[in-house]
N, CA, C and O atoms as a DFTB+ gen file, in Angstrom:
728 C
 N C O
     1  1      74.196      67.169      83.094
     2  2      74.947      67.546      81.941
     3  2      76.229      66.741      81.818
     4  3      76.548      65.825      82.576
     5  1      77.083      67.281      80.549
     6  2      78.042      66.561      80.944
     7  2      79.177      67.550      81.471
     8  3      79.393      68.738      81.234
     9  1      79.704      66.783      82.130
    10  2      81.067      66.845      82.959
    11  2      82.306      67.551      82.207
    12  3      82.864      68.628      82.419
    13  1      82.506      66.643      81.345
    14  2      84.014      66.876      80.662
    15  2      83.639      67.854      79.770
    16  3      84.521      68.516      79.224
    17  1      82.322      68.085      79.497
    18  2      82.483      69.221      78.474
    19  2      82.317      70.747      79.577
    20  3      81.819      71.804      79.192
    21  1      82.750      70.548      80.671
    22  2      82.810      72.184      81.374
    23  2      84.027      72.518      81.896
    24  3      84.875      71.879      82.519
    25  1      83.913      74.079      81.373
    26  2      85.217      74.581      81.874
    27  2      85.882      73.903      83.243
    28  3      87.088      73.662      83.295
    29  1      85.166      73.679      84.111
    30  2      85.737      73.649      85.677
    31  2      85.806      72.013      85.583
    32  3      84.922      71.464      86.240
    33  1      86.586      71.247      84.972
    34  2      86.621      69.915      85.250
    35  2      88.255      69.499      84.106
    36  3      88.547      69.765      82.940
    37  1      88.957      68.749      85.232
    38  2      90.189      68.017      84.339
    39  2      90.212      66.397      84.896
    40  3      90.288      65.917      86.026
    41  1      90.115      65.834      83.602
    42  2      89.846      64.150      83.767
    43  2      91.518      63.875      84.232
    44  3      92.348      64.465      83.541
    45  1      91.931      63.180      85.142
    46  2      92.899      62.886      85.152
    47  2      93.285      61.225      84.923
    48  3      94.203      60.587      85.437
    49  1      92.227      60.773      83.952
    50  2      92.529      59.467      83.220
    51  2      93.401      59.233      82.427
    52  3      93.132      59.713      81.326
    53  1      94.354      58.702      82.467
    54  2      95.112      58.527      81.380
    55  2      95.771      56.739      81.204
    56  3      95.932      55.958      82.142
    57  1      96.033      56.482      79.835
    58  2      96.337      55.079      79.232
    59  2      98.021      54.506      80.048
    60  3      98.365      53.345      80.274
    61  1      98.950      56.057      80.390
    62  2     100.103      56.016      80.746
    63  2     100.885      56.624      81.928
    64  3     101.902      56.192      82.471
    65  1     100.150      57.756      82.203
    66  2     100.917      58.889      82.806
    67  2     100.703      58.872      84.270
    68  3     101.178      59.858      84.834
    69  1     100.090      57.978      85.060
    70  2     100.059      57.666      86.122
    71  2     101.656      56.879      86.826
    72  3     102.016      55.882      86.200
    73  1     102.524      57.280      88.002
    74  2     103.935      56.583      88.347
    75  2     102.831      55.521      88.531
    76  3     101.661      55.756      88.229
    77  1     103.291      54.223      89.091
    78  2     102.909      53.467      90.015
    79  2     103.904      52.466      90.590
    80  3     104.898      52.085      89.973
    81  1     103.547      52.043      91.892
    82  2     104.497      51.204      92.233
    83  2     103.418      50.191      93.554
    84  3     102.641      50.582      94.425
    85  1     103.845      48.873      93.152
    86  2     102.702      47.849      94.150
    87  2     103.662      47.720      95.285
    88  3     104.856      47.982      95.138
    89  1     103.114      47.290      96.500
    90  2     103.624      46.683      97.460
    91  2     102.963      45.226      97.769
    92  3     102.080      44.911      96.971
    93  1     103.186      44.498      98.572
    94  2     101.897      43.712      99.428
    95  2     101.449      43.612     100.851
    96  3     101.142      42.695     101.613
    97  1     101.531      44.902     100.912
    98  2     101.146      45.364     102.687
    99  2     101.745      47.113     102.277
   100  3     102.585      47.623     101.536
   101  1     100.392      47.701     103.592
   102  2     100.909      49.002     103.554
   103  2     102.384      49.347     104.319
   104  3     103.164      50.190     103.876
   105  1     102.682      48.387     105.797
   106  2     104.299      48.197     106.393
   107  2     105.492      48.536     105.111
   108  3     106.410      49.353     105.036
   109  1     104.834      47.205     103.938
   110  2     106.122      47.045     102.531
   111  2     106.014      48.386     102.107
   112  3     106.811      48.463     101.172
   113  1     105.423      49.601     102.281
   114  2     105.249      50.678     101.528
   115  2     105.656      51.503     102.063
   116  3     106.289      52.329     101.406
   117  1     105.496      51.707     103.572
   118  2     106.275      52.627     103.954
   119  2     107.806      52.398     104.388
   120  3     108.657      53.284     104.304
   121  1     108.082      50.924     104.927
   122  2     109.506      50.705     104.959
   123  2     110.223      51.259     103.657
   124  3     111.182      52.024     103.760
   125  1     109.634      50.774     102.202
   126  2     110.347      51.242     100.743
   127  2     111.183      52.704     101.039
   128  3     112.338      53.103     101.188
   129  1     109.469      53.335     101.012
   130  2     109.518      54.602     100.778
   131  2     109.985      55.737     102.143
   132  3     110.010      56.928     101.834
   133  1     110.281      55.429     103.359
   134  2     109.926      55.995     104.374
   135  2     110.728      55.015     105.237
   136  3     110.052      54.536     106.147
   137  1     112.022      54.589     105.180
   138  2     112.332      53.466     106.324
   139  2     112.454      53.899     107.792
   140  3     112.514      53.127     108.749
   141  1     112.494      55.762     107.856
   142  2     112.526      55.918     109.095
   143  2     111.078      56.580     109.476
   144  3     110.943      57.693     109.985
   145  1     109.997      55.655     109.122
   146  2     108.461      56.007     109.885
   147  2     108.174      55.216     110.480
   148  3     108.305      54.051     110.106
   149  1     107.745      55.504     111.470
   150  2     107.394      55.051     112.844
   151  2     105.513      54.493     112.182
   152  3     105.004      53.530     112.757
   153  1     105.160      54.801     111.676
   154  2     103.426      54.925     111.379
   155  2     103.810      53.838     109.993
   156  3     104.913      53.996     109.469
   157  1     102.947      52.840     109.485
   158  2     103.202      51.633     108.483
   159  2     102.109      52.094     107.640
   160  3     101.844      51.515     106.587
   161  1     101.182      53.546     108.229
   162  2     100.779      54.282     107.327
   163  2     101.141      54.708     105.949
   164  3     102.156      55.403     105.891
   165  1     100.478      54.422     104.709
   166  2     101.241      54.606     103.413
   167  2     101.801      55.902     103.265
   168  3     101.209      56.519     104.150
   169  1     102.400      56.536     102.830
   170  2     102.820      57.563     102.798
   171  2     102.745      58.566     103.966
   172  3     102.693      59.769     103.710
   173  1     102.736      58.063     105.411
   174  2     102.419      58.746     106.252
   175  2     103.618      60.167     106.374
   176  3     103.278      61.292     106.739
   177  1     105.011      59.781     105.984
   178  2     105.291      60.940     106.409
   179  2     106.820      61.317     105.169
   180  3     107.783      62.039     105.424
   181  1     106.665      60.866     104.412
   182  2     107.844      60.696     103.201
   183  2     107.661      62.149     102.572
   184  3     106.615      62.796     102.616
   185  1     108.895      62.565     101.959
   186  2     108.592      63.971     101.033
   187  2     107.815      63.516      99.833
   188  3     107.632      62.403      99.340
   189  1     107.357      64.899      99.473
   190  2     106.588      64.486      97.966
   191  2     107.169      64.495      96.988
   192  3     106.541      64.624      95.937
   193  1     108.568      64.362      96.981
   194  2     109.752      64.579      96.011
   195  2     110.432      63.010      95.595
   196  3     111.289      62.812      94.734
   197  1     109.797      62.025      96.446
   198  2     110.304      60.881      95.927
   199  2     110.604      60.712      94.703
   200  3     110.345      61.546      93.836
   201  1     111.277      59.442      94.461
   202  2     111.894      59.550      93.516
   203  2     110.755      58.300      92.944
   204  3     110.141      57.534      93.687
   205  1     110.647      58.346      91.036
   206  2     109.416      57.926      90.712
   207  2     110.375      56.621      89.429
   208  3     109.916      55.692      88.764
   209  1     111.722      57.134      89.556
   210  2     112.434      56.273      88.318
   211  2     112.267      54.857      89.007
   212  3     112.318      54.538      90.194
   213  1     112.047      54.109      87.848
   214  2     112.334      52.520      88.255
   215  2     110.544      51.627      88.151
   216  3     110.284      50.474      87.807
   217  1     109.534      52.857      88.650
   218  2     108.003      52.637      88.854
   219  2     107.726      52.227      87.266
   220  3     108.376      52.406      86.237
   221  1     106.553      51.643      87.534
   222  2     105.879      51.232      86.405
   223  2     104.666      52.959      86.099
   224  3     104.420      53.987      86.730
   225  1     104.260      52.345      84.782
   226  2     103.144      53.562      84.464
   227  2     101.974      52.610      84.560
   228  3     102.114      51.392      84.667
   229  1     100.525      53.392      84.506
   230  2      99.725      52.467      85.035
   231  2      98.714      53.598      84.434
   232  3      98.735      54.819      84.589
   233  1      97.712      52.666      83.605
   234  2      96.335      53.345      83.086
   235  2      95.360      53.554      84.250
   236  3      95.362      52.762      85.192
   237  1      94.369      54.798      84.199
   238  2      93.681      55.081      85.330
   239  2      92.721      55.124      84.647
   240  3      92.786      55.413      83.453
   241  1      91.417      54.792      85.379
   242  2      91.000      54.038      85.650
   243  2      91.650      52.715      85.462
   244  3      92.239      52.392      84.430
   245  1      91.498      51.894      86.618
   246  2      91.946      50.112      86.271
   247  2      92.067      49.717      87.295
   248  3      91.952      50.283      88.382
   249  1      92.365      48.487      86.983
   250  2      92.813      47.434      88.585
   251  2      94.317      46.925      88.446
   252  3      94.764      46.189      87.565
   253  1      94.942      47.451      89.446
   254  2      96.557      46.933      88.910
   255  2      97.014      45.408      89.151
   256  3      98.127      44.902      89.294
   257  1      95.523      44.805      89.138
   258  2      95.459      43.231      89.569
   259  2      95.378      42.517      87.892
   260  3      95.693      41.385      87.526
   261  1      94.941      43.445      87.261
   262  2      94.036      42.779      85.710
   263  2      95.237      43.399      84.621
   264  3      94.914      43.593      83.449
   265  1      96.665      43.699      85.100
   266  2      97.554      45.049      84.387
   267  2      98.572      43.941      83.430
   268  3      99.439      44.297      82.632
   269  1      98.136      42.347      83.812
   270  2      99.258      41.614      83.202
   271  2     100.529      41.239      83.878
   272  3     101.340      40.520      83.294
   273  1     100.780      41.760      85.272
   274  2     102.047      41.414      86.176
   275  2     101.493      40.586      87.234
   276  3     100.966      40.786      88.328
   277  1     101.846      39.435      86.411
   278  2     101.802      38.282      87.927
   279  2     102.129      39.003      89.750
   280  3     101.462      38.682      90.734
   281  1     103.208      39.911      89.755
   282  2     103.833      40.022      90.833
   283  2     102.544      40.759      91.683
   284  3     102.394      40.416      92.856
   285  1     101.606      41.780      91.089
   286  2     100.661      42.589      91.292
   287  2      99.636      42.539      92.144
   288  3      98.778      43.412      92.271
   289  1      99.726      41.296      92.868
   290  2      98.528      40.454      93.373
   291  2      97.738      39.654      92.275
   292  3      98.159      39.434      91.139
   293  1      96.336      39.187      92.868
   294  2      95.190      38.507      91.645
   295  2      94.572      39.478      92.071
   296  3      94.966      40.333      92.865
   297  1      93.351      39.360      91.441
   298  2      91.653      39.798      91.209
   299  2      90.777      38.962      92.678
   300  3      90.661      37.781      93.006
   301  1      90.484      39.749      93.038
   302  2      89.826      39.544      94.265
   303  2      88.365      40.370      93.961
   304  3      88.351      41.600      93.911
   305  1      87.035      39.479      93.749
   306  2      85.691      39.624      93.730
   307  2      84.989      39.173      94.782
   308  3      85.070      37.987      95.103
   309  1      84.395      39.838      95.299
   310  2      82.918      39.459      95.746
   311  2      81.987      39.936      95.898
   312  3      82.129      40.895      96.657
   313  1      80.772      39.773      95.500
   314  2      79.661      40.711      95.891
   315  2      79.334      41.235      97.080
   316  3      79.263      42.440      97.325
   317  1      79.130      40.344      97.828
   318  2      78.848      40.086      99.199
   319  2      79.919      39.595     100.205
   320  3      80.640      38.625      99.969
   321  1      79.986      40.493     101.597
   322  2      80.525      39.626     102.109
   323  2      82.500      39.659     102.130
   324  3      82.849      40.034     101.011
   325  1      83.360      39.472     102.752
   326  2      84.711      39.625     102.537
   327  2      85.224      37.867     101.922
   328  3      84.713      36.775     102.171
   329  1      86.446      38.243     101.039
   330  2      87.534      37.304     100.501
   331  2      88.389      36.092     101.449
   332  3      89.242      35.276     101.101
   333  1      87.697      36.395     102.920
   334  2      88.292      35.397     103.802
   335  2      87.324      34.739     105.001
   336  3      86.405      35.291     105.606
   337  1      87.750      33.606     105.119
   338  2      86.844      33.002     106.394
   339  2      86.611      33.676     107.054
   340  3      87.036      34.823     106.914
   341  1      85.502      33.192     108.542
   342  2      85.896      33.635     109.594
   343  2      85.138      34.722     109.632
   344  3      84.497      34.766     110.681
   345  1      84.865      36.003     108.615
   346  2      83.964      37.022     108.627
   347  2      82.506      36.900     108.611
   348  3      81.716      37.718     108.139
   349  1      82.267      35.908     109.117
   350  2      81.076      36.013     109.614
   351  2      80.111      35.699     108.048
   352  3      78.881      35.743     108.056
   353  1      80.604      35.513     107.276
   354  2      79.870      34.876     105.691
   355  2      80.374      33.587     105.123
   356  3      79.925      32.985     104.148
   357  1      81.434      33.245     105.933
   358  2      81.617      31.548     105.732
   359  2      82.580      31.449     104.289
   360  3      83.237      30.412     104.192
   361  1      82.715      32.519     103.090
   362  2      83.320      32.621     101.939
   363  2      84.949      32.215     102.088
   364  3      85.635      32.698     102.989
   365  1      85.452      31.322     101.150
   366  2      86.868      31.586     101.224
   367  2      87.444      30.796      99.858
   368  3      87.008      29.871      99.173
   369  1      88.487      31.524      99.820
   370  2      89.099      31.548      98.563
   371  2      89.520      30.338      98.575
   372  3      89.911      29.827      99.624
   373  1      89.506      29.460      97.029
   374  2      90.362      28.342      97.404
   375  2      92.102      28.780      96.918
   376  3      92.547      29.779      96.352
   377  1      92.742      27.581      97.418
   378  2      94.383      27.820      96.682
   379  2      94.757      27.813      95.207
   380  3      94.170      27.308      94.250
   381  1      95.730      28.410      95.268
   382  2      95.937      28.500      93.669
   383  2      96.259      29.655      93.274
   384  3      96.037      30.529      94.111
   385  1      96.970      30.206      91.727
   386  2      96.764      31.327      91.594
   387  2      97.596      32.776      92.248
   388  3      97.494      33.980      92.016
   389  1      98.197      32.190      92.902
   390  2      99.518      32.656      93.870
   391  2      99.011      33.225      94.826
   392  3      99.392      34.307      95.271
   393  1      97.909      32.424      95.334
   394  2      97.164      33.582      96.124
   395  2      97.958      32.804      98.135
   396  3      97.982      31.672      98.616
   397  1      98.303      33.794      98.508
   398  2      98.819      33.579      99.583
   399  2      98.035      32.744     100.506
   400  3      96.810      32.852     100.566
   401  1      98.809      31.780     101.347
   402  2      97.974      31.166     102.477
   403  2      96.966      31.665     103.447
   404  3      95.933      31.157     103.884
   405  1      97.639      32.963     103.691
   406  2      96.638      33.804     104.821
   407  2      95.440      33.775     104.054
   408  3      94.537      33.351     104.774
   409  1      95.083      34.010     103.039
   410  2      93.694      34.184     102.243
   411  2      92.593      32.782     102.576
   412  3      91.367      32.687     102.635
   413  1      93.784      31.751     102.759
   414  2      92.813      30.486     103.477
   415  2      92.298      30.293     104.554
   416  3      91.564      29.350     104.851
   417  1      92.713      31.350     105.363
   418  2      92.351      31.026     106.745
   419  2      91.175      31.738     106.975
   420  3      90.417      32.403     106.268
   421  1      91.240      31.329     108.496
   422  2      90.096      31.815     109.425
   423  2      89.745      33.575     109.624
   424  3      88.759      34.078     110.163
   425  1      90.775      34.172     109.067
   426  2      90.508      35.528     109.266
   427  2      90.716      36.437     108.184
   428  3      90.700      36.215     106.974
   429  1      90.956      37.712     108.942
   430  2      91.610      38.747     107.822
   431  2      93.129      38.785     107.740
   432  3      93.838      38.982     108.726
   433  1      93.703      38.536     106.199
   434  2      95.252      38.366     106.156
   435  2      95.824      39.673     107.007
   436  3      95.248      40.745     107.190
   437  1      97.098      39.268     107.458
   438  2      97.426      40.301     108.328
   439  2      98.730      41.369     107.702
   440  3      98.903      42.587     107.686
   441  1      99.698      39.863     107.092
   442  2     100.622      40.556     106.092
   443  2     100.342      40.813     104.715
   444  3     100.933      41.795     104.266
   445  1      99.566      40.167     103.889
   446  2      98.960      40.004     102.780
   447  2      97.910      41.396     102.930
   448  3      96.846      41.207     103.520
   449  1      98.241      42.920     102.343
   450  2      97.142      43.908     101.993
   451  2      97.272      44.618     101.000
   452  3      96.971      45.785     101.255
   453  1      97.670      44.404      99.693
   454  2      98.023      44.752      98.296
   455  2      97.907      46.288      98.940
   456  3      97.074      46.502      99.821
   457  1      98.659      47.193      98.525
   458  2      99.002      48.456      98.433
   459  2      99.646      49.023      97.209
   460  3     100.744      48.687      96.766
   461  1      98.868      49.889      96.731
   462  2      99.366      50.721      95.479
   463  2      99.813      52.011      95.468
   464  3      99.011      52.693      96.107
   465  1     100.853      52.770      94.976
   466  2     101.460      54.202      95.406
   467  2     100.900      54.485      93.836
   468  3     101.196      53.798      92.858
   469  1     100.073      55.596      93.841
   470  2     100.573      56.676      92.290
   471  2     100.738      57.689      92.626
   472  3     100.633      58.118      93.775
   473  1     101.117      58.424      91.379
   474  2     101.985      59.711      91.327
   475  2     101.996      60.109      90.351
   476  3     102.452      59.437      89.426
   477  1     101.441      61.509      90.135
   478  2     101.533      62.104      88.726
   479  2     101.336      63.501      89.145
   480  3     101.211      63.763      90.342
   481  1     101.294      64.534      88.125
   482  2     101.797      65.734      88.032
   483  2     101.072      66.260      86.878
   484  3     101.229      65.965      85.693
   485  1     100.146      67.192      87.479
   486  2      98.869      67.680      87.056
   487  2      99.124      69.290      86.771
   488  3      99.810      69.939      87.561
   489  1      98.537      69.893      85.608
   490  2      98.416      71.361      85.492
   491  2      97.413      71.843      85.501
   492  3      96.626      71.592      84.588
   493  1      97.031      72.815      86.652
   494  2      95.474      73.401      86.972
   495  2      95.543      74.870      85.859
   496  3      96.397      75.756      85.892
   497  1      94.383      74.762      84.940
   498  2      94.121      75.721      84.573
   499  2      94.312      77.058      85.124
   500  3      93.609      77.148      86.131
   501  1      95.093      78.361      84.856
   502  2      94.663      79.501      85.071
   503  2      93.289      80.062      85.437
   504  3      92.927      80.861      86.301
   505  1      92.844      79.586      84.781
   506  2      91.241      80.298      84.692
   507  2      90.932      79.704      85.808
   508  3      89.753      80.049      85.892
   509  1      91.212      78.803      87.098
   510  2      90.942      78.265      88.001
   511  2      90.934      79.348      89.012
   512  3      89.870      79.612      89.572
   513  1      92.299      80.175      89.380
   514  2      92.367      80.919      89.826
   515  2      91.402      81.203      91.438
   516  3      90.210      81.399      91.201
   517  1      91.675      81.234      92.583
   518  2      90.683      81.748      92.885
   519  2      89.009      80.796      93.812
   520  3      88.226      80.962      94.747
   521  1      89.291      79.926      92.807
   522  2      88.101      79.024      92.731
   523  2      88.670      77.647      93.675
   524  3      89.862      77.357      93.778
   525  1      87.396      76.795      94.402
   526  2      87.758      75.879      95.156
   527  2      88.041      74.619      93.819
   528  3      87.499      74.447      92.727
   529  1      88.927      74.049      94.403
   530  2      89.376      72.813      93.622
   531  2      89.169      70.962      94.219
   532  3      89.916      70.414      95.030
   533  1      88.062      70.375      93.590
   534  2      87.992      69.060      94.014
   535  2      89.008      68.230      93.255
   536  3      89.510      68.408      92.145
   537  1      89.191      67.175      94.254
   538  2      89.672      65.644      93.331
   539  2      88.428      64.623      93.558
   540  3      88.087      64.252      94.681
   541  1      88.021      64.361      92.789
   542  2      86.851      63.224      92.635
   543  2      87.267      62.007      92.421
   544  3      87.279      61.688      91.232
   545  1      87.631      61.178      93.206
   546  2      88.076      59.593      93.144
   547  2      86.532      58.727      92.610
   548  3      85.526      58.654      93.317
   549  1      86.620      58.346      91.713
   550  2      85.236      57.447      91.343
   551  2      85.068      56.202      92.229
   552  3      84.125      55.890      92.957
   553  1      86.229      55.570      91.980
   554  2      85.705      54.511      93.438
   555  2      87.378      53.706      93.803
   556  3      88.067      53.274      92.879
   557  1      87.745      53.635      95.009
   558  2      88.830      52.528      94.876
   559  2      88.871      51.495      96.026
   560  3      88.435      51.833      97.127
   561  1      89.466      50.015      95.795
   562  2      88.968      49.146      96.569
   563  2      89.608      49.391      98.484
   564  3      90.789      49.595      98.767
   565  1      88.905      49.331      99.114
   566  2      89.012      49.155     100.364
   567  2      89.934      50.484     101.089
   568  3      89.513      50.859     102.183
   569  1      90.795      50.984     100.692
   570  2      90.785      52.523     101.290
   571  2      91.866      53.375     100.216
   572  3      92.449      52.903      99.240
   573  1      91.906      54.447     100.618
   574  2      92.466      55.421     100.077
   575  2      93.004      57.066     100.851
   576  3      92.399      58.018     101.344
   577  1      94.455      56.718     100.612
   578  2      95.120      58.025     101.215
   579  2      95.601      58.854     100.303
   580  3      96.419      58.486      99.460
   581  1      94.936      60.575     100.418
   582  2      95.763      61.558      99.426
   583  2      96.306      62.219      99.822
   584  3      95.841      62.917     100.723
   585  1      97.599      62.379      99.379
   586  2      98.557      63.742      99.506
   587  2      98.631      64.519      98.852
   588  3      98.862      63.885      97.823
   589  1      98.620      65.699      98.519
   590  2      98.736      67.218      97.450
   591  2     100.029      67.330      97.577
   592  3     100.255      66.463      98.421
   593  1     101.175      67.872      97.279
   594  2     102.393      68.463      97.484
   595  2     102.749      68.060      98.866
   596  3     102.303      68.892      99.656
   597  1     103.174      67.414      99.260
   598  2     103.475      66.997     100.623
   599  2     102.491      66.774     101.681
   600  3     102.645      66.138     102.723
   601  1     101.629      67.291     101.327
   602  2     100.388      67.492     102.748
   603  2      99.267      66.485     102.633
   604  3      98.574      66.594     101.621
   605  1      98.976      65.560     103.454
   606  2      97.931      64.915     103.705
   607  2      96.341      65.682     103.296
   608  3      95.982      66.704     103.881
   609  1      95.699      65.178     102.481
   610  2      94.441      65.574     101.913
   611  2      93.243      65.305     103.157
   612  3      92.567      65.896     103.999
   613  1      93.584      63.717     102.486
   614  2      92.504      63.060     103.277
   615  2      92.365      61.830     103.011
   616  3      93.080      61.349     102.131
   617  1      91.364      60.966     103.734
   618  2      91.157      59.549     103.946
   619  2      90.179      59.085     103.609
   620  3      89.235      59.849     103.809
   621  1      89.754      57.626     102.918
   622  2      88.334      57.506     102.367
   623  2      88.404      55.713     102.660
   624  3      89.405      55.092     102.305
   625  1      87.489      55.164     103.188
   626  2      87.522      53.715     103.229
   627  2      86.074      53.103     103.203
   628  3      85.265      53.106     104.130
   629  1      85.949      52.677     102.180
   630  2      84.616      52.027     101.941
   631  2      84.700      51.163      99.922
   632  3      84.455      51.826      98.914
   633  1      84.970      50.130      99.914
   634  2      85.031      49.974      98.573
   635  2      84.306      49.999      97.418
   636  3      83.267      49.367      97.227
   637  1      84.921      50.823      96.549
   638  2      83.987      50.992      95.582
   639  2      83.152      52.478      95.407
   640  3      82.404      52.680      94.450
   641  1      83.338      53.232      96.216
   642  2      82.756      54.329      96.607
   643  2      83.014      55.399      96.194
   644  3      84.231      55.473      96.024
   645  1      82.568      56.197      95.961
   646  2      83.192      57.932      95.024
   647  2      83.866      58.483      96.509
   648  3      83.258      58.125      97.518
   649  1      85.081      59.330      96.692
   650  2      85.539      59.722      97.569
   651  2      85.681      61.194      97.294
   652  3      86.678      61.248      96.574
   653  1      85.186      62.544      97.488
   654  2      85.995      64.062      97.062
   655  2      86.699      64.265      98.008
   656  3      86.514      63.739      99.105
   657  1      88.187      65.546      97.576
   658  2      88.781      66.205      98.585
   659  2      89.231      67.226      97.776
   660  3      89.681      67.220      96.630
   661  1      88.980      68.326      98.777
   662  2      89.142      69.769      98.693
   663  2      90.333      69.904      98.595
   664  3      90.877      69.578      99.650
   665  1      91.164      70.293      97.690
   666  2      92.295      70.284      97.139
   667  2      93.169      72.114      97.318
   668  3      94.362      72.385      97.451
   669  1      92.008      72.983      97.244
   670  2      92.188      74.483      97.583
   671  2      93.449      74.786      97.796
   672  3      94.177      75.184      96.886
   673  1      93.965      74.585      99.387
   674  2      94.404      74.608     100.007
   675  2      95.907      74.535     100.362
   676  3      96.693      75.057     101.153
   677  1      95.900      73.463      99.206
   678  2      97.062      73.246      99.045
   679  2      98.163      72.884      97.517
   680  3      99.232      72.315      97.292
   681  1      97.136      73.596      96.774
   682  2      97.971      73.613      95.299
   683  2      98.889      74.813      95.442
   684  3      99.125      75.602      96.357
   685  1      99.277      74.672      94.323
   686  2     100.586      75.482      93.935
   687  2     100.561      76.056      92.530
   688  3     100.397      75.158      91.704
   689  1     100.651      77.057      92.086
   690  2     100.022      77.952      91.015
   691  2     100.569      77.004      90.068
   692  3     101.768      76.736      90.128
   693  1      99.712      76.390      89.075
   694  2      99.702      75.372      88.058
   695  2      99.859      74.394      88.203
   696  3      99.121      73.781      87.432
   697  1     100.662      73.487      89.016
   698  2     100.589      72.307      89.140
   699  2     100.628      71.932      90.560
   700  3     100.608      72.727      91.500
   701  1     100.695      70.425      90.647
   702  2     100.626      69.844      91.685
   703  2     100.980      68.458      92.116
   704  3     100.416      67.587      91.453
   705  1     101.457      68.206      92.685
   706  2     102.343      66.491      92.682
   707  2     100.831      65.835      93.938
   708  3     100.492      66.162      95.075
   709  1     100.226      64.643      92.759
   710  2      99.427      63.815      93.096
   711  2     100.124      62.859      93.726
   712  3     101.047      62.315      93.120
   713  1      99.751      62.419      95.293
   714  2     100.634      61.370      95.631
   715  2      99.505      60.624      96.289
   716  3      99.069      61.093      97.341
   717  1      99.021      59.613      95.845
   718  2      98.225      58.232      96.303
   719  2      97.984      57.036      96.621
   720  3      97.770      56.267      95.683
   721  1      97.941      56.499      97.996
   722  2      98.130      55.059      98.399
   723  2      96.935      54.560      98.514
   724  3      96.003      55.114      99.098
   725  1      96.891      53.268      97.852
   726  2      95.475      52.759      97.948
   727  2      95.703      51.375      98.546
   728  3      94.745      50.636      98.776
């Protein structure tokens, strides 16, 4: 059936209303946000109260590679196989394109790992009440960390992949501060 036409489902797509903010390594993300974490884990241990002024907005679904900001990283494709030597498929990017040196080499870049923070602020139906609550990630590239209101959700790493997390647990009667590092 469809989806969006049932009570128990909120699309959280939108053209604008997503915070966002890029890094180029998950380290650049938590030093920003978190300079006293010990873990280079994205959001490993920051309040969920950050502050969101200054962030860009960012359409969801998308790639914040294809968004029009040079600074954003590029577009990184492949079917098969990883974006750098050395993995055992022989593939490698040529130069150009601002694409960092590490991408030429023999391995996996070490400082070079595009990291994306969003943040938005969601209202759960009343009529929810009661009832278990998913977040359904449709797919995002190479991993993904969620936070609910301060609390670690959960972890998903495989690109491209639908990810759920049981959200229950930790909402807060009507809304809820989405906090996501990808």
């Amino acid at each position: 059936g469809d989806q969006e036409a049932s009570a128990r489902f909120v699309s959280l797509n939108s053209k604008t209303a997503w915070a966002f903010r890029w890094f180029p390594s998950p380290r650049a993300c938590t030093e920003a946000l978190d300079p006293t974490a010990e873990s280079a884990k994205p959001l490993a241990s920051e309040p969920t109260d950050f502050a969101v002024e200054g962030w860009d907005s960012i359409p969801v679904p998308g790639n914040w590679e294809l968004q029009g900001r040079d600074d954003w990283g590029f577009p990184i494709y492949t079917n098969i196989g990883y974006p750098w030597a050395g993995a055992g498929n022989g593939h490698l990017l040529q130069p150009g394109a601002g694409r960092p040196q590490e991408y030429l080499g023999a391995c996996r870049p070490k400082d070079y790992n595009p990291t994306g923070v969003y943040k938005r602020t969601v209202e759960i139906p009343e009529s929810w009440d009661g009832m278990r609550v998913y977040l359904h990630i449709g797919a995002a590239t190479s991993a993904v960390y969620v936070k609910v209101n301060g609390v670690e959700v959960g972890y998903s790493q495989d690109s491209k992949l639908p990810a759920e997390f049981d959200l229950t647990d930790v909402l807060r009667v009507k809304e809820f501060d989405s906090d996501s590092g990808a």
